[in-house]
Amino acid sequence: MAVVQGHSVSPVGALPLWVQAGGPQPSHGDTSDYSQTEVLPESFPSAPAEPLPEFQLEPEDAFIVKNRPVQMRCRAAPATQIYFKCNGEWVNQNDHVTRESLDQASGLVVREVDISVSRTQVEELFGLEDYWCQCVAWSSAGTTKSSRAYVRIAYLRKNFEQEPLGREVRLDQEVLLQCRPPEGMPPAEVDWLKNEDVIDPSQDSNFLMTIDHDLIIKQARLSDTANYTCVARNVVAKRRSSTATLIVYVSGGWSSWTEWAECNARCGRGWQRRTRSCTNPAPLNGGAFCEGPPFQRVTCTTLCPVDGGWTEWAKWSACGTECTHWRSRECQAPPPRNGGQHCSGSMMESKNCTEGLCTRNKKISIEQASHPLSPGMGVAVYSGLVGALLLCVILVLCVAVLAYRHRCRHLHGDITDSSSALTAAFHPGNYKPPRQDNPHLLQPSAPPDLTASAGTFRGPLFSTQQAAHDSPHKIPMTMSPLLDPLPNLKIKVYNSSTLSSATELPGDARSLTDGDILRLKCTGTLARDRGPHAGHTLSREPGLSTSATLGHLGGRLTIPNTGVSLLVPSGTIPQGKFYEMYLIINKWEKTTLPSEGSQTVLTPVVSCGPTGMLLNRPVVLTLPHCAQLDTPTPDWTLTLKTQTHQGAWEEVLTVGEETLSSPCYLQLEEESCHVLMEQLGTYGLVGQSCPPQPACKRLQLALFGPRAPCLSLDYTLRIYCIHDTAHALKEVMDLERSLGGFLLEEPKPLLFKDTYHNLRLSVHDVPHGHWRSKLLAKYQEIPFYHIWSGSQRPLHCAFSLERGSLAVSQLTCKICVRQVEGEGQIFQLHTDIQETLPPHSPVPSGGCCLPSSQVGPYAFRLPASIRQKICTSLDAPSARGCDWRLLAHSLGFDRYLNYFATKPSPTGVLLDLWEACHQGDADLVSLAGALEEMGKSEVLVVMTTEVDC
């Protein structure tokens, strides 16, 4: 926009000589009218006032390329004169090229002026400020100034600050090729060439160019083997870096073993072999050849063939009706084995046993005489037998059909009509009439009670009165084919006077859907309305959940006294949308845990949602953990897992093995971890030892006893072994409070190593004159796996003591807890069991003064204006590296910079992570110190000023 100065013209000494002499000179050079002002009349005829000059074209920034001067041009109307002022000095009138025209529409005089600025003029300027020029236009109404236009000498250095380096990578590996272009004015634009072809990431999603001009290949392919060149260009020149050769190699892999070949010896000891080839895959581009032998050979023994031999003939049989007798033999001396030949010859032989005294004709005549049966009678007998057999088959089929139909009627009488249940909400008229012989079914005269509110039914669904005493042959409705397509059955029950809420039958009771979780907010109202006979509901666990309605301004959800929180930065939720967001700690008995094998659970399992919502930027989930991380060498392999809708657990990332496809970033601190993620759901952190050193978990030992005064002779001490997190201690405190116990001593820490040794607990120095221990053994042990897996409920051991009389009130003893061949702790107990003492309470039992949810700007320590200035200053890459990368290094967030490099504003994501890490102390010192080390004093001054205000 032009700067207008009304009628107050610049001081005379600041104007050129031709302006000081009487104002702008006419082009014909006649100045007599302007010099003799004393002869002018005292008044003039009235004329319309001329407006101030208005610029139609203002000078623009320009670059001097080599020695070619640049043209500066401006146009204004109405204007009697236009002159350029460069670096505070008026440009000589002879250097102006003026053109004048008349605007046909308005009738005003339009004046256009050009000047030429050379390289010499720009180089002669001394000082920090760049060379600038400005137009000043005059009219009878006053003057108008244009905006400044800067003239700079364009250049581009020859040498790259960093050139890409060639390398050899394995197939599917992530590749980073770095390039820092030469210094130039204007800053150079960078392109990448692959075999002289320009790389376009929009055409090939496997390539990614960062804000620092680096090229990232997400997964190296064989086709990515090529020569890569970084090209920098601006208006002056074009520079090419040295070519980096990238070779993607494939290491060879063995194929499957072939089947064992036949033994080479046909009889006796020999050899057999099998082979494999290095073709799965074959080595390429210098990849390593397969390790190991390509064949295997083992000894074999082939059994020699044995031919069969006949046994001795058996004795002759008795003489038969055909005047012959028989004898046999077997091929068993020896039997043929291992492919040997069978015996040759017949197995039986016969001969006449009467030496010709009897013949066959006599035998036939005797048979005909003893069986005088005609052929026609034989056919009739067989026909009768066949008919009787067919009749029996027909009768059996009829009986089977009748029995089947009778059984179907019984089953239909027991099963409630599912379509009626779905459409009429269990109205009495929709029940099938029950069988009269079953007293446990609904009677026709006693319709089901529909006055009770709806409850959540888990497991097979039967009619309401047969749930406890149903016969074993009943078929549950949930197994019926009619209900298979309805995994989440909603049933509405209507009261005679009021309408109760709908309840849901979840298909998987172990995982909560968004609908279940969002109904937690109204649990208190539902519990009051349903009365004492209401069914089981999804109740909100006190102190284990929170929710809030968040919009575009973001906010923070915090579960007090647990260390669990969810930071939703401003701009995460799209403009104009609002979501009911929740944060819940899942109880151990209501969820499956993510650990498997030798893994151990290190954090509470937390659900945040609603799942599936669209996020414009990552949110930060903070979880407390119990891993000991202060060792100089890494002892842990840490894995973040998420739970699917089917209840199974999947790996999200392993710390230290992130790639560009990793959807999250995990920042580890001594007692907590912060997860940057763009998908809400259920998450948990697990870990396992990284050989050779065993990993350590931080545990807490908490000692509880009965609340005083104790009126019994028995006195029980309970020692809990729990994770060293605020959530775990809070859970045990709530449990003991419900049992009437209280904390006797401050909890003690214990480092528990992955050495497969149990935890041993023992009690000592019990005053035997007044107390007696009921424990028969010298000590108790908690198995190693129960503690290491983290999948058990709060583990504890109980020591039962008995005092001699009610008059004994003092108890002193020692309780030793230690891991076998490991570390331990000792409780020095001295208490009066009759005196009521204030209990130790490291976790507040009531409400917390810190809000569970903060909405909008109040949820963030850093004001939006300061945040914007920091992002503007650090997002753009700097040749000296003084940008967001140095900030990440100063704050300790530089473990995997590629995650931040892929975001539109890397600095903004870093500041979100800083907000989550410092939500407790709300201290700006760490951030101010990082900016001071980077030399960003101007941002630091603004930050200090605005925060103080």
Tab-separated table of C-alpha atoms in Angstrom, residues 417-805:
chain	number	residue	atom	x	y	z
A	417	ASP	CA	-38.744	-66.248	19.238
A	418	SER	CA	-35.752	-64.069	18.329
A	419	SER	CA	-37.656	-61.955	15.827
A	420	SER	CA	-40.244	-61.149	18.468
A	421	ALA	CA	-37.508	-60.228	20.916
A	422	LEU	CA	-35.993	-57.846	18.416
A	423	THR	CA	-39.218	-56.163	17.291
A	424	ALA	CA	-41.385	-56.125	20.410
A	425	ALA	CA	-38.733	-55.773	23.151
A	426	PHE	CA	-39.690	-59.021	24.951
A	427	HIS	CA	-43.412	-58.231	25.086
A	428	PRO	CA	-45.282	-61.103	26.826
A	429	GLY	CA	-47.301	-61.865	23.722
A	430	ASN	CA	-44.098	-62.624	21.806
A	431	TYR	CA	-43.071	-65.672	23.890
A	432	LYS	CA	-43.732	-69.189	22.669
A	433	PRO	CA	-46.044	-71.141	25.001
A	434	PRO	CA	-43.929	-73.269	27.359
A	435	ARG	CA	-44.218	-76.994	27.858
A	436	GLN	CA	-46.377	-77.887	30.810
A	437	ASP	CA	-44.001	-80.591	31.998
A	438	ASN	CA	-41.171	-78.151	32.775
A	439	PRO	CA	-41.823	-76.120	35.948
A	440	HIS	CA	-38.826	-73.840	35.325
A	441	LEU	CA	-40.216	-72.276	32.159
A	442	LEU	CA	-42.486	-69.234	32.027
A	443	GLN	CA	-46.096	-70.029	32.888
A	444	PRO	CA	-48.836	-68.636	30.665
A	445	SER	CA	-50.539	-67.111	33.658
A	446	ALA	CA	-47.357	-65.373	34.847
A	447	PRO	CA	-46.009	-63.038	32.105
A	448	PRO	CA	-42.404	-61.869	32.419
A	449	ASP	CA	-41.698	-58.838	34.595
A	450	LEU	CA	-41.170	-55.866	32.295
A	451	THR	CA	-41.108	-53.193	34.974
A	452	ALA	CA	-37.361	-53.472	35.601
A	453	SER	CA	-34.981	-51.320	33.594
A	454	ALA	CA	-32.736	-52.754	30.946
A	455	GLY	CA	-29.464	-54.424	31.900
A	456	THR	CA	-26.464	-55.542	29.942
A	457	PHE	CA	-26.633	-59.316	29.419
A	458	ARG	CA	-23.367	-61.197	28.902
A	459	GLY	CA	-23.226	-64.773	27.668
A	460	PRO	CA	-26.072	-66.932	26.302
A	461	LEU	CA	-29.529	-65.363	26.513
A	462	PHE	CA	-32.413	-67.353	28.008
A	463	SER	CA	-35.840	-66.350	29.245
A	464	THR	CA	-35.692	-64.395	32.482
A	465	GLN	CA	-37.014	-67.037	34.893
A	466	GLN	CA	-35.072	-70.013	33.559
A	467	ALA	CA	-31.597	-68.483	33.785
A	468	ALA	CA	-30.582	-70.319	36.953
A	469	HIS	CA	-32.363	-73.705	36.572
A	470	ASP	CA	-32.536	-74.382	32.840
A	471	SER	CA	-32.168	-77.988	31.777
A	472	PRO	CA	-28.940	-78.921	29.993
A	473	HIS	CA	-30.625	-79.671	26.655
A	474	LYS	CA	-31.828	-76.063	26.216
A	475	ILE	CA	-30.304	-74.125	23.319
A	476	PRO	CA	-29.207	-70.546	24.121
A	477	MET	CA	-30.544	-67.835	21.832
A	478	THR	CA	-27.099	-66.435	21.091
A	479	MET	CA	-26.165	-69.736	19.387
A	480	SER	CA	-29.255	-69.656	17.155
A	481	PRO	CA	-28.632	-69.050	13.434
A	482	LEU	CA	-31.253	-66.282	13.584
A	483	LEU	CA	-28.936	-64.143	15.723
A	484	ASP	CA	-25.621	-64.837	13.990
A	485	PRO	CA	-25.736	-61.642	11.870
A	486	LEU	CA	-26.352	-59.556	15.028
A	487	PRO	CA	-23.165	-59.587	17.142
A	488	ASN	CA	-24.268	-56.474	19.117
A	489	LEU	CA	-27.920	-57.029	20.013
A	490	LYS	CA	-29.724	-53.995	21.410
A	491	ILE	CA	-32.845	-54.719	23.469
A	492	LYS	CA	-35.186	-52.014	24.739
A	493	VAL	CA	-37.361	-52.761	27.755
A	494	TYR	CA	-40.318	-50.481	28.388
A	495	ASN	CA	-41.515	-49.644	31.867
A	496	SER	CA	-45.168	-49.069	32.606
A	497	SER	CA	-44.501	-45.417	33.396
A	498	THR	CA	-41.025	-44.528	32.131
A	499	LEU	CA	-38.751	-45.523	29.264
A	500	SER	CA	-35.312	-46.837	30.192
A	501	SER	CA	-32.169	-46.511	28.144
A	502	ALA	CA	-31.061	-49.034	25.580
A	503	THR	CA	-28.362	-51.466	26.639
A	504	GLU	CA	-25.956	-53.341	24.460
A	505	LEU	CA	-24.811	-56.938	24.364
A	506	PRO	CA	-21.153	-56.692	23.239
A	507	GLY	CA	-19.840	-59.482	21.115
A	508	ASP	CA	-16.514	-59.432	22.988
A	509	ALA	CA	-16.707	-58.613	26.655
A	510	ARG	CA	-12.988	-58.000	26.909
A	511	SER	CA	-12.899	-54.929	24.642
A	512	LEU	CA	-15.036	-51.804	25.022
A	513	THR	CA	-16.491	-50.075	22.016
A	514	ASP	CA	-16.743	-46.298	21.719
A	515	GLY	CA	-20.408	-46.484	22.563
A	516	ASP	CA	-19.671	-48.333	25.807
A	517	ILE	CA	-17.001	-45.852	26.819
A	518	LEU	CA	-18.994	-42.732	26.030
A	519	ARG	CA	-21.859	-44.024	28.190
A	520	LEU	CA	-19.537	-43.855	31.211
A	521	LYS	CA	-20.405	-40.169	31.663
A	522	CYS	CA	-24.059	-40.929	32.472
A	523	THR	CA	-23.460	-43.992	34.647
A	524	GLY	CA	-24.358	-42.164	37.859
A	525	THR	CA	-27.781	-41.157	36.542
A	526	LEU	CA	-28.504	-44.627	35.183
A	527	ALA	CA	-27.535	-46.285	38.441
A	528	ARG	CA	-29.999	-44.105	40.361
A	529	ASP	CA	-32.803	-44.726	37.904
A	530	ARG	CA	-32.451	-48.480	37.664
A	531	GLY	CA	-32.951	-49.397	41.285
A	532	PRO	CA	-31.552	-52.347	43.217
A	533	HIS	CA	-32.678	-54.996	40.726
A	534	ALA	CA	-31.068	-53.571	37.636
A	535	GLY	CA	-28.669	-55.713	35.629
A	536	HIS	CA	-24.905	-55.300	35.254
A	537	THR	CA	-23.842	-52.060	33.522
A	538	LEU	CA	-20.626	-50.571	32.201
A	539	SER	CA	-19.844	-48.449	35.231
A	540	ARG	CA	-17.273	-45.682	35.298
A	541	GLU	CA	-14.404	-46.599	37.598
A	542	PRO	CA	-13.805	-43.734	40.043
A	543	GLY	CA	-10.432	-42.127	39.477
A	544	LEU	CA	-9.599	-44.235	36.401
A	545	SER	CA	-11.253	-42.213	33.623
A	546	THR	CA	-11.945	-38.715	32.400
A	547	SER	CA	-13.621	-37.100	29.406
A	548	ALA	CA	-14.223	-33.680	27.878
A	549	THR	CA	-15.702	-32.081	24.777
A	550	LEU	CA	-12.849	-30.658	22.698
A	551	GLY	CA	-12.792	-28.622	19.493
A	552	HIS	CA	-10.322	-26.829	17.252
A	553	LEU	CA	-8.600	-25.074	20.202
A	554	GLY	CA	-7.561	-28.437	21.702
A	555	GLY	CA	-7.050	-29.226	25.383
A	556	ARG	CA	-5.647	-31.738	27.836
A	557	LEU	CA	-7.216	-34.775	29.561
A	558	THR	CA	-5.582	-35.881	32.819
A	559	ILE	CA	-6.491	-38.718	35.198
A	560	PRO	CA	-5.427	-37.313	38.590
A	561	ASN	CA	-2.812	-39.106	40.694
A	562	THR	CA	-1.981	-41.630	37.937
A	563	GLY	CA	0.493	-39.873	35.627
A	564	VAL	CA	-1.740	-40.633	32.606
A	565	SER	CA	-2.712	-37.735	30.326
A	566	LEU	CA	-3.626	-36.935	26.721
A	567	LEU	CA	-2.546	-33.641	25.106
A	568	VAL	CA	-4.644	-32.525	22.118
A	569	PRO	CA	-2.781	-29.580	20.491
A	570	SER	CA	-4.590	-26.646	18.973
A	571	GLY	CA	-5.574	-27.386	15.386
A	572	THR	CA	-5.718	-31.162	15.875
A	573	ILE	CA	-9.506	-31.253	15.498
A	574	PRO	CA	-10.849	-29.690	12.262
A	575	GLN	CA	-12.398	-26.235	12.503
A	576	GLY	CA	-16.064	-26.323	13.448
A	577	LYS	CA	-16.048	-29.908	14.782
A	578	PHE	CA	-16.328	-31.046	18.396
A	579	TYR	CA	-15.654	-34.503	19.823
A	580	GLU	CA	-16.450	-36.091	23.165
A	581	MET	CA	-12.951	-37.399	23.942
A	582	TYR	CA	-12.193	-39.841	26.731
A	583	LEU	CA	-9.202	-41.325	28.535
A	584	ILE	CA	-9.536	-44.581	30.538
A	585	ILE	CA	-7.136	-46.832	32.445
A	586	ASN	CA	-8.247	-50.429	31.856
A	587	LYS	CA	-8.333	-52.614	34.951
A	588	TRP	CA	-6.278	-55.827	34.827
A	589	GLU	CA	-9.242	-58.157	35.265
A	590	LYS	CA	-11.185	-56.510	32.420
A	591	THR	CA	-8.628	-56.643	29.614
A	592	THR	CA	-6.131	-58.946	27.991
A	593	LEU	CA	-2.550	-57.803	28.492
A	594	PRO	CA	-0.073	-57.169	25.660
A	595	SER	CA	2.842	-59.204	27.081
A	596	GLU	CA	3.824	-62.565	25.639
A	597	GLY	CA	6.737	-64.914	26.221
A	598	SER	CA	9.473	-63.217	28.247
A	599	GLN	CA	7.944	-59.736	27.849
A	600	THR	CA	6.739	-57.726	30.824
A	601	VAL	CA	4.085	-55.028	31.028
A	602	LEU	CA	5.661	-51.689	31.993
A	603	THR	CA	2.727	-49.249	31.830
A	604	PRO	CA	-0.988	-49.315	32.516
A	605	VAL	CA	-3.141	-50.274	29.550
A	606	VAL	CA	-4.871	-47.033	28.488
A	607	SER	CA	-7.730	-46.406	26.042
A	608	CYS	CA	-8.259	-43.012	24.405
A	609	GLY	CA	-10.865	-42.113	21.873
A	610	PRO	CA	-13.130	-41.966	20.087
A	611	THR	CA	-11.291	-44.344	17.767
A	612	GLY	CA	-11.291	-43.598	14.069
A	613	MET	CA	-11.595	-39.802	14.423
A	614	LEU	CA	-9.674	-37.649	11.943
A	615	LEU	CA	-6.679	-35.816	13.451
A	616	ASN	CA	-4.918	-32.978	11.628
A	617	ARG	CA	-1.752	-33.331	13.738
A	618	PRO	CA	-0.381	-35.786	16.318
A	619	VAL	CA	-1.674	-35.934	19.898
A	620	VAL	CA	0.595	-36.825	22.853
A	621	LEU	CA	-0.313	-39.708	25.192
A	622	THR	CA	1.689	-39.749	28.453
A	623	LEU	CA	2.069	-43.053	30.341
A	624	PRO	CA	4.038	-43.794	33.536
A	625	HIS	CA	6.414	-46.768	33.295
A	626	CYS	CA	8.459	-48.827	35.740
A	627	ALA	CA	11.528	-49.651	33.621
A	628	GLN	CA	14.909	-48.819	35.129
A	629	LEU	CA	16.682	-46.748	32.445
A	630	ASP	CA	19.658	-45.139	34.230
A	631	THR	CA	22.191	-47.806	33.206
A	632	PRO	CA	24.923	-46.727	30.741
A	633	THR	CA	24.106	-49.581	28.333
A	634	PRO	CA	20.602	-50.326	27.040
A	635	ASP	CA	19.186	-53.316	28.905
A	636	TRP	CA	15.667	-53.091	27.471
A	637	THR	CA	13.989	-53.854	24.176
A	638	LEU	CA	10.862	-51.687	24.450
A	639	THR	CA	7.826	-52.207	22.231
A	640	LEU	CA	4.648	-50.144	21.987
A	641	LYS	CA	1.544	-52.241	21.282
A	642	THR	CA	-2.052	-51.434	20.367
A	643	GLN	CA	-5.191	-53.533	20.693
A	644	THR	CA	-7.356	-54.253	17.663
A	645	HIS	CA	-11.158	-54.286	17.672
A	646	GLN	CA	-11.017	-58.099	17.900
A	647	GLY	CA	-9.014	-57.896	21.152
A	648	ALA	CA	-5.672	-59.022	19.689
A	649	TRP	CA	-2.478	-57.044	20.324
A	650	GLU	CA	-0.265	-55.741	17.513
A	651	GLU	CA	3.180	-54.122	17.591
A	652	VAL	CA	3.232	-50.427	16.683
A	653	LEU	CA	6.950	-49.746	16.985
A	654	THR	CA	10.093	-50.947	18.718
A	655	VAL	CA	12.178	-48.162	20.255
A	656	GLY	CA	15.357	-47.661	18.224
A	657	GLU	CA	14.000	-49.448	15.135
A	658	GLU	CA	11.694	-46.723	13.770
A	659	THR	CA	11.241	-46.218	10.047
A	660	LEU	CA	9.273	-43.737	7.956
A	661	SER	CA	6.344	-46.168	8.035
A	662	SER	CA	6.218	-46.063	11.850
A	663	PRO	CA	2.942	-44.307	12.781
A	664	CYS	CA	4.184	-43.091	16.173
A	665	TYR	CA	7.154	-41.535	17.950
A	666	LEU	CA	7.981	-42.527	21.547
A	667	GLN	CA	9.954	-40.204	23.835
A	668	LEU	CA	11.333	-41.983	26.904
A	669	GLU	CA	11.972	-40.285	30.229
A	670	GLU	CA	13.110	-41.702	33.552
A	671	GLU	CA	9.617	-42.429	34.900
A	672	SER	CA	7.254	-41.836	31.961
A	673	CYS	CA	6.980	-42.080	28.207
A	674	HIS	CA	5.252	-39.769	25.726
A	675	VAL	CA	3.726	-41.176	22.540
A	676	LEU	CA	3.126	-38.906	19.528
A	677	MET	CA	0.387	-40.609	17.519
A	678	GLU	CA	-2.285	-39.839	14.957
A	679	GLN	CA	-4.616	-42.796	15.669
A	680	LEU	CA	-6.527	-43.106	18.955
A	681	GLY	CA	-7.083	-46.520	20.544
A	682	THR	CA	-5.825	-48.794	23.327
A	683	TYR	CA	-2.066	-48.758	23.989
A	684	GLY	CA	0.459	-50.335	26.349
A	685	LEU	CA	4.272	-50.519	26.626
A	686	VAL	CA	6.015	-53.872	27.074
A	687	GLY	CA	9.683	-54.731	27.350
A	688	GLN	CA	12.125	-57.583	27.594
A	689	SER	CA	15.786	-57.943	28.502
A	690	CYS	CA	18.389	-57.119	25.885
A	691	PRO	CA	21.291	-59.578	26.380
A	692	PRO	CA	23.804	-59.861	27.851
A	693	GLN	CA	22.708	-57.740	30.842
A	694	PRO	CA	19.408	-58.492	32.623
A	695	ALA	CA	16.915	-55.650	32.708
A	696	CYS	CA	15.485	-54.203	35.944
A	697	LYS	CA	11.954	-53.174	36.869
A	698	ARG	CA	11.222	-50.575	39.526
A	699	LEU	CA	8.862	-51.993	42.140
A	700	GLN	CA	7.284	-50.631	45.319
A	701	LEU	CA	6.781	-52.496	48.584
A	702	ALA	CA	3.800	-51.327	50.610
A	703	LEU	CA	3.069	-52.606	54.159
A	704	PHE	CA	-0.537	-52.562	55.405
A	705	GLY	CA	-2.207	-53.585	58.650
A	706	PRO	CA	-5.705	-53.539	60.199
A	707	ARG	CA	-7.075	-50.180	61.228
A	708	ALA	CA	-6.808	-49.442	64.975
A	709	PRO	CA	-8.162	-50.233	67.463
A	710	CYS	CA	-7.709	-53.983	66.944
A	711	LEU	CA	-10.278	-55.955	68.997
A	712	SER	CA	-9.111	-59.434	67.997
A	713	LEU	CA	-6.164	-61.516	69.104
A	714	ASP	CA	-5.203	-62.050	65.461
A	715	TYR	CA	-3.250	-59.379	63.595
A	716	THR	CA	-2.406	-59.688	59.869
A	717	LEU	CA	0.335	-57.818	58.035
A	718	ARG	CA	0.008	-57.581	54.241
A	719	ILE	CA	2.952	-56.641	52.009
A	720	TYR	CA	2.186	-55.692	48.408
A	721	CYS	CA	4.689	-55.890	45.553
A	722	ILE	CA	3.563	-53.463	42.820
A	723	HIS	CA	4.944	-51.383	39.953
A	724	ASP	CA	6.669	-48.147	40.959
A	725	THR	CA	3.998	-45.947	39.388
A	726	ALA	CA	1.414	-43.631	40.922
A	727	HIS	CA	-1.418	-45.592	39.286
A	728	ALA	CA	-0.375	-48.930	40.829
A	729	LEU	CA	-0.034	-47.450	44.335
A	730	LYS	CA	-3.390	-45.701	44.028
A	731	GLU	CA	-5.047	-48.990	43.065
A	732	VAL	CA	-3.638	-50.770	46.140
A	733	MET	CA	-4.584	-47.884	48.440
A	734	ASP	CA	-8.181	-48.018	47.198
A	735	LEU	CA	-8.256	-51.809	47.657
A	736	GLU	CA	-6.950	-51.668	51.227
A	737	ARG	CA	-9.299	-48.821	52.088
A	738	SER	CA	-12.220	-51.068	51.122
A	739	LEU	CA	-10.792	-53.889	53.278
A	740	GLY	CA	-10.347	-51.671	56.336
A	741	GLY	CA	-6.548	-51.575	56.169
A	742	PHE	CA	-4.142	-48.646	56.258
A	743	LEU	CA	-0.547	-47.982	55.301
A	744	LEU	CA	1.882	-48.588	58.184
A	745	GLU	CA	5.110	-47.336	56.544
A	746	GLU	CA	6.101	-45.256	53.557
A	747	PRO	CA	6.450	-47.505	50.465
A	748	LYS	CA	10.007	-48.657	49.757
A	749	PRO	CA	11.558	-49.051	46.285
A	750	LEU	CA	12.997	-52.327	45.028
A	751	LEU	CA	14.881	-53.120	41.809
A	752	PHE	CA	13.709	-56.475	40.466
A	753	LYS	CA	16.046	-58.107	37.921
A	754	ASP	CA	15.222	-60.471	35.093
A	755	THR	CA	17.222	-63.344	36.653
A	756	TYR	CA	14.409	-65.909	37.168
A	757	HIS	CA	14.822	-65.686	40.955
A	758	ASN	CA	11.766	-65.469	43.195
A	759	LEU	CA	10.916	-62.736	45.687
A	760	ARG	CA	11.386	-63.953	49.283
A	761	LEU	CA	9.586	-62.421	52.289
A	762	SER	CA	10.180	-63.213	55.948
A	763	VAL	CA	9.378	-61.777	59.398
A	764	HIS	CA	11.975	-61.537	62.196
A	765	ASP	CA	12.444	-60.392	65.778
A	766	VAL	CA	8.845	-61.002	66.828
A	767	PRO	CA	8.615	-60.688	70.668
A	768	HIS	CA	7.808	-64.307	71.504
A	769	GLY	CA	6.664	-63.479	75.024
A	770	HIS	CA	3.648	-61.541	73.691
A	771	TRP	CA	3.274	-62.570	70.057
A	772	ARG	CA	3.284	-65.815	68.096
A	773	SER	CA	3.679	-66.238	64.330
A	774	LYS	CA	1.225	-68.618	62.660
A	775	LEU	CA	3.510	-69.114	59.672
A	776	LEU	CA	4.881	-72.658	59.686
A	777	ALA	CA	7.674	-72.033	57.155
A	778	LYS	CA	10.582	-69.664	57.674
A	779	TYR	CA	9.660	-67.523	54.684
A	780	GLN	CA	7.227	-67.034	51.826
A	781	GLU	CA	8.032	-66.593	48.128
A	782	ILE	CA	6.280	-64.961	45.189
A	783	PRO	CA	7.204	-66.727	41.926
A	784	PHE	CA	9.415	-64.777	39.569
A	785	TYR	CA	7.075	-65.021	36.590
A	786	HIS	CA	4.102	-63.651	38.525
A	787	ILE	CA	6.060	-60.458	39.199
A	788	TRP	CA	7.953	-60.149	35.920
A	789	SER	CA	5.004	-60.706	33.592
A	790	GLY	CA	3.074	-57.830	35.143
A	791	SER	CA	-0.142	-59.664	34.273
A	792	GLN	CA	-1.187	-60.460	37.839
A	793	ARG	CA	-3.408	-58.436	40.114
A	794	PRO	CA	-1.563	-56.614	42.928
A	795	LEU	CA	0.545	-59.370	44.506
A	796	HIS	CA	0.903	-59.600	48.267
A	797	CYS	CA	1.944	-61.918	51.078
A	798	ALA	CA	0.209	-62.027	54.462
A	799	PHE	CA	1.858	-62.727	57.822
A	800	SER	CA	-0.622	-63.801	60.509
A	801	LEU	CA	0.386	-63.027	64.091
A	802	GLU	CA	-1.416	-63.843	67.323
A	803	ARG	CA	-0.942	-61.891	70.552
A	804	GLY	CA	-1.047	-63.515	73.977
A	805	SER	CA	-3.841	-61.336	75.381
